[in-house]
Coordinates of C-alpha atoms and ligand atoms in Angstrom, one line a residue:
Chain A
M242 CA 173.4 63.0 186.3
N243 CA 175.7 60.4 187.6
K244 CA 179.2 61.0 186.2
T245 CA 181.4 64.0 187.3
T246 CA 184.3 65.0 185.4
T247 CA 186.0 67.8 186.6
A248 CA 189.5 68.6 185.8
V249 CA 190.8 71.8 186.6
R250 CA 193.9 73.3 184.9
G251 CA 195.2 76.5 183.8
P252 CA 197.3 79.5 185.0
I253 CA 197.8 78.1 188.5
N254 CA 201.3 79.1 189.3
F255 CA 202.2 79.9 192.6
L256 CA 202.4 83.4 192.8
L257 CA 199.2 83.9 190.8
L258 CA 197.4 81.6 193.1
A259 CA 198.8 83.6 196.2
A260 CA 197.8 86.9 194.5
T261 CA 194.1 85.8 194.0
L262 CA 194.2 84.4 197.7
L263 CA 195.2 87.5 198.8
A264 CA 193.0 89.6 197.0
G265 CA 190.0 87.4 198.3
S266 CA 188.8 85.7 195.3
V267 CA 189.6 82.4 193.6
A268 CA 190.4 81.9 189.8
H269 CA 187.1 80.8 188.3
A270 CA 188.2 77.7 187.1
A271 CA 188.4 76.6 190.8
E272 CA 184.6 77.6 191.3
L273 CA 183.3 75.7 188.3
E274 CA 181.9 72.0 188.1
V275 CA 181.3 70.6 184.9
I276 CA 179.0 67.8 185.0
D277 CA 178.3 65.1 182.5
P278 CA 180.0 66.4 179.3
W279 CA 179.5 64.7 176.2
V280 CA 179.7 65.2 172.5
A281 CA 176.7 64.0 169.9
L282 CA 177.7 61.5 167.7
S283 CA 177.3 62.9 164.5
P284 CA 175.6 61.4 161.4
P285 CA 178.4 60.4 158.8
G286 CA 179.5 62.9 156.5
A287 CA 177.8 65.7 159.0
H288 CA 179.5 69.0 159.0
A289 CA 179.0 69.8 162.6
T290 CA 177.9 68.6 166.0
A291 CA 177.7 69.9 169.6
A292 CA 179.0 69.3 173.1
F293 CA 176.9 69.5 176.1
M294 CA 177.3 69.5 180.0
E295 CA 175.9 71.0 183.0
L296 CA 178.2 73.9 184.5
R297 CA 177.6 74.6 188.2
N298 CA 179.3 77.7 189.7
A299 CA 179.8 77.3 193.6
G300 CA 181.4 80.7 194.0
E301 CA 179.9 83.8 194.8
Q302 CA 180.2 85.2 191.6
P303 CA 178.7 84.9 188.4
V304 CA 181.4 82.6 186.2
D305 CA 181.1 83.2 182.4
L306 CA 182.2 80.6 179.7
V307 CA 183.7 82.9 177.0
A308 CA 185.0 80.5 174.5
A309 CA 185.8 76.8 174.1
S310 CA 188.3 74.7 171.8
V311 CA 188.7 71.0 171.1
D312 CA 191.4 69.8 168.8
G313 CA 190.4 68.1 165.5
F314 CA 187.5 70.8 164.6
Q315 CA 188.0 73.9 162.2
V316 CA 185.7 76.1 164.4
V317 CA 184.3 75.9 167.9
E318 CA 181.7 78.2 169.1
L319 CA 179.2 78.8 171.9
H320 CA 175.8 78.9 170.7
R321 CA 172.1 78.7 171.6
S322 CA 169.2 77.1 169.9
I323 CA 166.2 79.3 170.5
E324 CA 162.5 78.3 168.9
E325 CA 160.3 81.3 168.5
N326 CA 156.7 80.7 166.8
G327 CA 157.8 77.5 165.6
M328 CA 161.0 78.5 164.1
H329 CA 164.2 77.2 165.0
R330 CA 167.6 79.2 165.0
M331 CA 171.0 79.2 166.4
V332 CA 172.6 82.3 168.0
Q333 CA 176.1 82.6 168.7
Q334 CA 177.1 83.8 172.1
E335 CA 179.8 85.9 173.6
R336 CA 179.3 84.2 176.8
I337 CA 177.5 81.9 178.8
T338 CA 177.1 83.2 182.2
V339 CA 176.7 80.7 185.0
P340 CA 174.8 82.6 188.1
A341 CA 176.6 82.6 191.6
G342 CA 175.7 79.5 193.3
G343 CA 173.6 78.2 190.4
S344 CA 174.0 76.1 187.2
V345 CA 173.3 76.5 183.4
E346 CA 172.6 73.2 181.3
L347 CA 174.0 72.9 177.9
A348 CA 171.8 70.6 176.4
P349 CA 169.9 69.7 173.0
G350 CA 167.5 72.5 172.0
G351 CA 169.3 75.1 174.2
Y352 CA 173.0 76.2 174.8
H353 CA 175.8 74.3 173.3
V354 CA 179.2 74.4 172.3
M355 CA 179.2 74.0 168.3
L356 CA 181.8 71.9 166.9
I357 CA 182.5 72.4 163.1
G358 CA 184.4 70.8 160.4
A359 CA 185.7 67.6 162.3
E360 CA 189.1 66.7 160.7
S361 CA 188.0 63.0 161.1
E362 CA 185.0 61.2 161.5
L363 CA 183.8 60.6 165.5
E364 CA 183.5 57.5 166.7
E365 CA 180.9 56.6 169.4
G366 CA 183.0 56.3 172.9
E367 CA 185.8 58.4 171.8
V368 CA 186.9 61.0 174.1
L369 CA 187.4 64.4 173.4
T370 CA 189.2 67.0 175.6
L371 CA 187.5 70.2 175.6
E372 CA 189.1 73.3 176.8
L373 CA 186.5 76.0 178.4
T374 CA 187.9 79.3 178.7
L375 CA 186.4 81.5 181.4
G376 CA 185.7 85.0 181.5
D377 CA 188.8 85.7 183.9
G378 CA 191.0 84.0 181.5
S379 CA 191.3 80.7 183.6
R380 CA 190.7 77.5 181.8
V381 CA 189.0 74.3 182.5
S382 CA 189.7 71.0 180.5
V383 CA 187.2 68.2 180.4
E384 CA 187.1 65.0 179.0
A385 CA 183.7 64.3 177.1
P386 CA 182.9 61.1 175.6
V387 CA 181.1 60.8 172.3
K388 CA 177.5 59.4 172.7
R389 CA 174.4 58.8 170.4
R390 CA 171.8 61.3 171.3
E391 CA 169.0 59.1 172.4
Q392 CA 171.4 57.4 174.7
A393 CA 172.9 60.5 176.3
M394 CA 169.3 62.0 176.6
G395 CA 167.9 58.7 178.2
G396 CA 164.8 58.8 175.7
H397 CA 163.6 62.2 176.7
G398 CA 162.9 65.0 174.5
H399 CA 165.2 67.7 174.1
S400 CA 165.2 70.1 177.1
H401 CA 163.6 73.2 175.9
D402 CA 162.9 74.3 179.3
N403 CA 166.4 75.4 180.0
G404 CA 167.8 77.7 177.9
G405 CA 165.6 76.9 175.1
G406 CA 163.5 79.8 175.3
H407 CA 160.7 78.2 173.9
E408 CA 157.5 79.4 173.6
H409 CA 154.1 78.2 172.4
Chain B
M268 CA 171.6 79.7 142.8
R269 CA 171.3 82.9 144.7
A270 CA 173.7 82.8 147.7
N271 CA 171.6 84.8 149.8
R272 CA 167.9 84.3 150.5
V273 CA 165.3 85.3 152.9
L274 CA 161.9 83.9 153.0
L275 CA 160.0 85.1 155.7
P276 CA 158.1 82.5 157.9
L277 CA 154.8 82.2 157.1
M278 CA 154.0 81.9 160.7
L279 CA 152.1 79.0 162.1
V280 CA 149.5 81.3 163.7
M281 CA 147.8 81.0 160.3
L282 CA 147.2 77.5 161.1
G283 CA 144.6 78.3 163.2
L284 CA 142.8 75.4 165.1
A285 CA 139.9 73.9 163.1
G286 CA 136.6 75.4 163.9
C287 CA 133.3 73.6 164.3
R288 CA 132.4 73.4 160.8
P289 CA 128.9 71.2 160.6
D290 CA 128.7 71.2 156.9
A291 CA 131.8 68.6 156.4
G292 CA 131.5 68.1 152.5
D293 CA 134.8 66.9 151.5
N294 CA 136.7 68.4 154.5
P295 CA 137.9 65.5 156.6
L296 CA 139.0 68.2 159.1
A297 CA 135.4 69.9 159.6
G298 CA 134.5 69.5 163.3
Y299 CA 137.6 67.9 164.4
Q300 CA 139.3 69.5 167.5
A301 CA 142.5 68.1 168.6
P302 CA 142.3 67.1 172.4
D303 CA 146.0 68.9 172.6
P304 CA 146.5 71.4 170.1
L305 CA 150.2 71.9 171.7
V306 CA 150.6 68.4 170.3
L307 CA 148.5 68.5 167.0
R308 CA 147.0 71.1 165.1
T309 CA 144.8 70.9 162.4
P310 CA 144.0 74.0 159.7
E311 CA 140.8 75.0 158.8
A312 CA 140.8 72.6 155.5
P313 CA 143.3 70.6 154.1
M314 CA 146.3 72.1 152.5
P315 CA 147.3 70.8 148.8
L316 CA 150.9 70.3 148.2
P317 CA 151.8 71.2 144.6
D318 CA 153.2 68.9 142.1
V319 CA 156.9 70.0 141.7
P320 CA 160.0 68.0 140.7
L321 CA 162.4 66.9 143.4
A322 CA 165.7 65.4 143.7
G323 CA 165.8 62.3 145.7
V324 CA 168.3 59.3 146.3
D325 CA 167.3 57.6 143.0
G326 CA 167.2 60.6 141.1
E327 CA 164.3 63.0 140.4
L328 CA 160.9 62.2 141.3
R329 CA 157.5 64.2 141.6
S330 CA 156.2 65.6 144.8
A331 CA 152.7 64.1 143.8
D332 CA 154.3 60.8 143.5
L333 CA 156.2 60.9 147.1
F334 CA 153.0 62.2 148.6
H335 CA 150.6 59.6 147.0
D336 CA 149.2 56.6 148.6
R337 CA 150.9 56.9 151.8
W338 CA 150.7 59.0 155.1
T339 CA 153.7 61.0 155.7
L340 CA 155.4 62.9 158.5
L341 CA 157.4 65.4 156.5
Y342 CA 160.3 67.3 158.5
V343 CA 161.8 70.4 157.1
G344 CA 165.4 71.1 157.7
Y345 CA 169.1 70.8 156.7
S346 CA 171.8 68.3 157.5
F347 CA 174.3 70.9 158.5
C348 CA 172.2 71.5 161.6
P349 CA 174.0 70.3 164.7
D350 CA 171.5 70.4 167.6
I351 CA 167.6 70.3 166.5
C352 CA 167.4 68.1 163.3
P353 CA 169.4 65.5 165.0
T354 CA 167.1 65.6 167.9
E355 CA 164.1 65.7 165.7
L356 CA 164.9 63.1 163.4
G357 CA 165.9 60.8 166.2
Q358 CA 162.3 61.4 167.5
L359 CA 161.1 60.4 164.1
S360 CA 162.7 57.3 164.1
R361 CA 161.1 56.4 167.5
I362 CA 158.0 57.6 166.4
L363 CA 157.8 55.7 162.9
P364 CA 158.2 52.1 164.3
V365 CA 155.3 52.5 167.0
L366 CA 153.2 54.2 164.4
R367 CA 153.6 51.1 162.2
Q368 CA 152.7 49.0 165.0
R369 CA 149.7 50.8 166.4
L370 CA 148.1 51.6 163.3
P371 CA 149.3 48.6 161.0
N372 CA 146.7 49.4 158.3
I373 CA 148.2 52.8 157.5
P374 CA 151.2 53.1 155.2
W375 CA 153.5 55.4 157.1
Q376 CA 156.3 57.3 155.7
V377 CA 158.8 59.9 157.0
V378 CA 160.3 62.4 154.4
F379 CA 163.1 64.6 155.4
L380 CA 163.0 67.8 153.0
S381 CA 166.4 69.7 153.3
V382 CA 165.8 73.4 152.2
D383 CA 169.7 73.5 151.7
P384 CA 170.6 71.9 148.7
E385 CA 173.6 73.9 148.2
R386 CA 175.5 71.7 150.6
D387 CA 172.8 68.7 150.8
T388 CA 173.0 66.5 147.9
P389 CA 170.8 63.4 147.6
A390 CA 173.8 61.4 148.3
H391 CA 174.8 63.1 151.3
L392 CA 171.1 63.2 152.5
E393 CA 171.1 59.4 152.1
K394 CA 173.8 58.8 154.5
Y395 CA 172.8 61.5 156.8
T396 CA 169.1 60.1 157.2
A397 CA 170.1 56.6 157.4
F398 CA 172.0 57.0 160.5
F399 CA 168.4 57.9 162.3
S400 CA 166.6 55.2 160.0
E401 CA 167.1 53.6 156.6
E402 CA 163.4 54.1 156.2
F403 CA 163.5 57.8 156.1
I404 CA 163.1 59.2 152.6
P405 CA 165.5 62.4 151.9
V406 CA 164.6 64.7 149.4
T407 CA 165.6 68.2 148.3
G408 CA 165.4 70.2 145.2
S409 CA 165.7 73.3 143.3
R410 CA 164.8 76.4 145.2
K411 CA 161.6 76.9 143.2
S412 CA 160.4 73.6 144.5
I413 CA 161.5 73.8 147.8
D414 CA 159.9 77.1 147.9
A415 CA 156.6 75.7 146.5
I416 CA 156.4 73.2 148.9
T417 CA 157.1 74.9 152.2
A418 CA 155.0 77.7 151.1
A419 CA 152.1 75.1 150.5
V420 CA 152.6 73.9 154.3
K421 CA 153.6 77.3 155.8
A422 CA 156.9 75.9 156.8
G423 CA 159.2 78.9 157.0
Y424 CA 163.0 78.9 156.5
R425 CA 165.8 81.4 156.3
I426 CA 169.2 80.9 154.9
E427 CA 172.1 82.7 156.8
P428 CA 173.4 85.2 154.2
H429 CA 176.9 84.3 153.2
E430 CA 179.6 84.4 150.5
A431 CA 179.6 81.7 147.7
G432 CA 181.7 78.9 148.7
Q433 CA 181.3 79.4 152.7
T434 CA 180.5 76.3 154.0
T435 CA 179.2 77.0 157.7
Y436 CA 176.3 79.2 157.3
S437 CA 173.0 78.1 159.5
V438 CA 169.7 77.8 158.4
D439 CA 166.5 78.9 160.7
H440 CA 163.7 76.6 160.1
D441 CA 160.5 75.4 161.1
T442 CA 160.4 72.4 163.6
G443 CA 157.1 71.1 163.2
F444 CA 156.1 67.5 161.9
R445 CA 153.4 67.8 159.1
L446 CA 151.0 65.1 158.6
I447 CA 150.4 64.8 154.8
D448 CA 147.4 62.4 153.6
P449 CA 147.7 60.0 150.8
D450 CA 146.1 62.6 148.2
G451 CA 148.9 64.8 149.1
R452 CA 147.2 67.2 151.4
M453 CA 148.4 68.6 154.7
L454 CA 146.0 67.8 157.5
A455 CA 147.8 68.5 160.6
L456 CA 150.9 70.4 162.1
L457 CA 153.0 68.7 165.1
P458 CA 154.5 71.4 166.6
G459 CA 157.7 70.9 168.8
P460 CA 158.7 70.1 171.4
H461 CA 158.0 66.5 170.1
D462 CA 157.2 64.0 172.9
P463 CA 157.0 60.9 171.0
P464 CA 154.3 59.0 173.1
A465 CA 152.1 62.2 173.0
I466 CA 152.6 62.1 169.2
V467 CA 151.6 58.6 168.6
S468 CA 148.7 59.1 170.9
A469 CA 147.6 62.1 169.2
L470 CA 148.0 60.6 165.4
E471 CA 145.9 57.5 166.8
N472 CA 143.6 59.8 167.9
F473 CA 143.3 61.8 164.7
M474 CA 143.3 58.9 162.3
S475 CA 140.3 57.0 164.3
E476 CA 138.3 60.0 164.2
V477 CA 139.2 62.0 161.0
T478 CA 139.9 59.2 158.7
K479 CA 137.3 56.6 159.1
Ligands
CU251 CU1 175.0 75.7 166.6

């Protein structure tokens, strides 16, 4: 984990900010750090690919990732790959919860943002903008470069130990 | 083709570890115990694959020819798969050259069987697998042929029910690599998660002990 890309956007107009500060809480977007976002380079003609990242929550409340969008794809969904008794399947997630003071890894073999129906073929090194929507309606925008899996994964296997629900 | 199909997985539990059977006979697996069954598991006896027609890049081929005279690592999946299949095929693309280098007398091949012929035409599969390795052999086939092969090697899959024409359904599938011998018999299962170095050493070990 070397690069840190965090860009916070969203409904931060002064009044809202003042209101939330007065209420003693902060927009969730401000508490969420997105580390090393990347999109897997897909094989030619692939119908789908996935975006991965680590989400860290510095706040005192859990933060939910509830939706994501990326321009240039027909459908973007939150998913989790799970493996049970040697069978792999994907389960769509309504939310991915990042615990207070904790983190969740979106990584191959576990949670991912699934990108379906690219309007044009992805290219290595291209940077996509992911808009993440959080449970309180705030948004985080991150820049995710397109990488080859083996490069992004550093030659390691897929991480069944985080969110993979893997069992033998 | 039926749009909606459920094939309940024949679970890998059925691939119990090889027992210590002294009466070997024609059974190359008798008495073999993998040092690490989490990486490589052998069935009680070799599991023959049926001879069925398949659809390959160069047209129709017979599974008996495909799995003949070569040692095969078979992976069952589908190209729409955004996460696991690319990861596993990536692992296989690293494993294949190392196997060829370490066991140079053994003719290795990697076969990718798509259980999703509705979306995976042979031409599409060729482009897809070449991304990982030009040497992978992609095949698919009729539902009947696919089911004959997957049942024989106990690879479960389930296609998500969907409307005709819908293209975004997902497929649950088995993630094991299957080791097929040159007589078209499955001799071992390499269950996921797949760590290439562990797999290579398990296969080296297996080949030296079982296939003398
Ligand atoms: Cu998915």
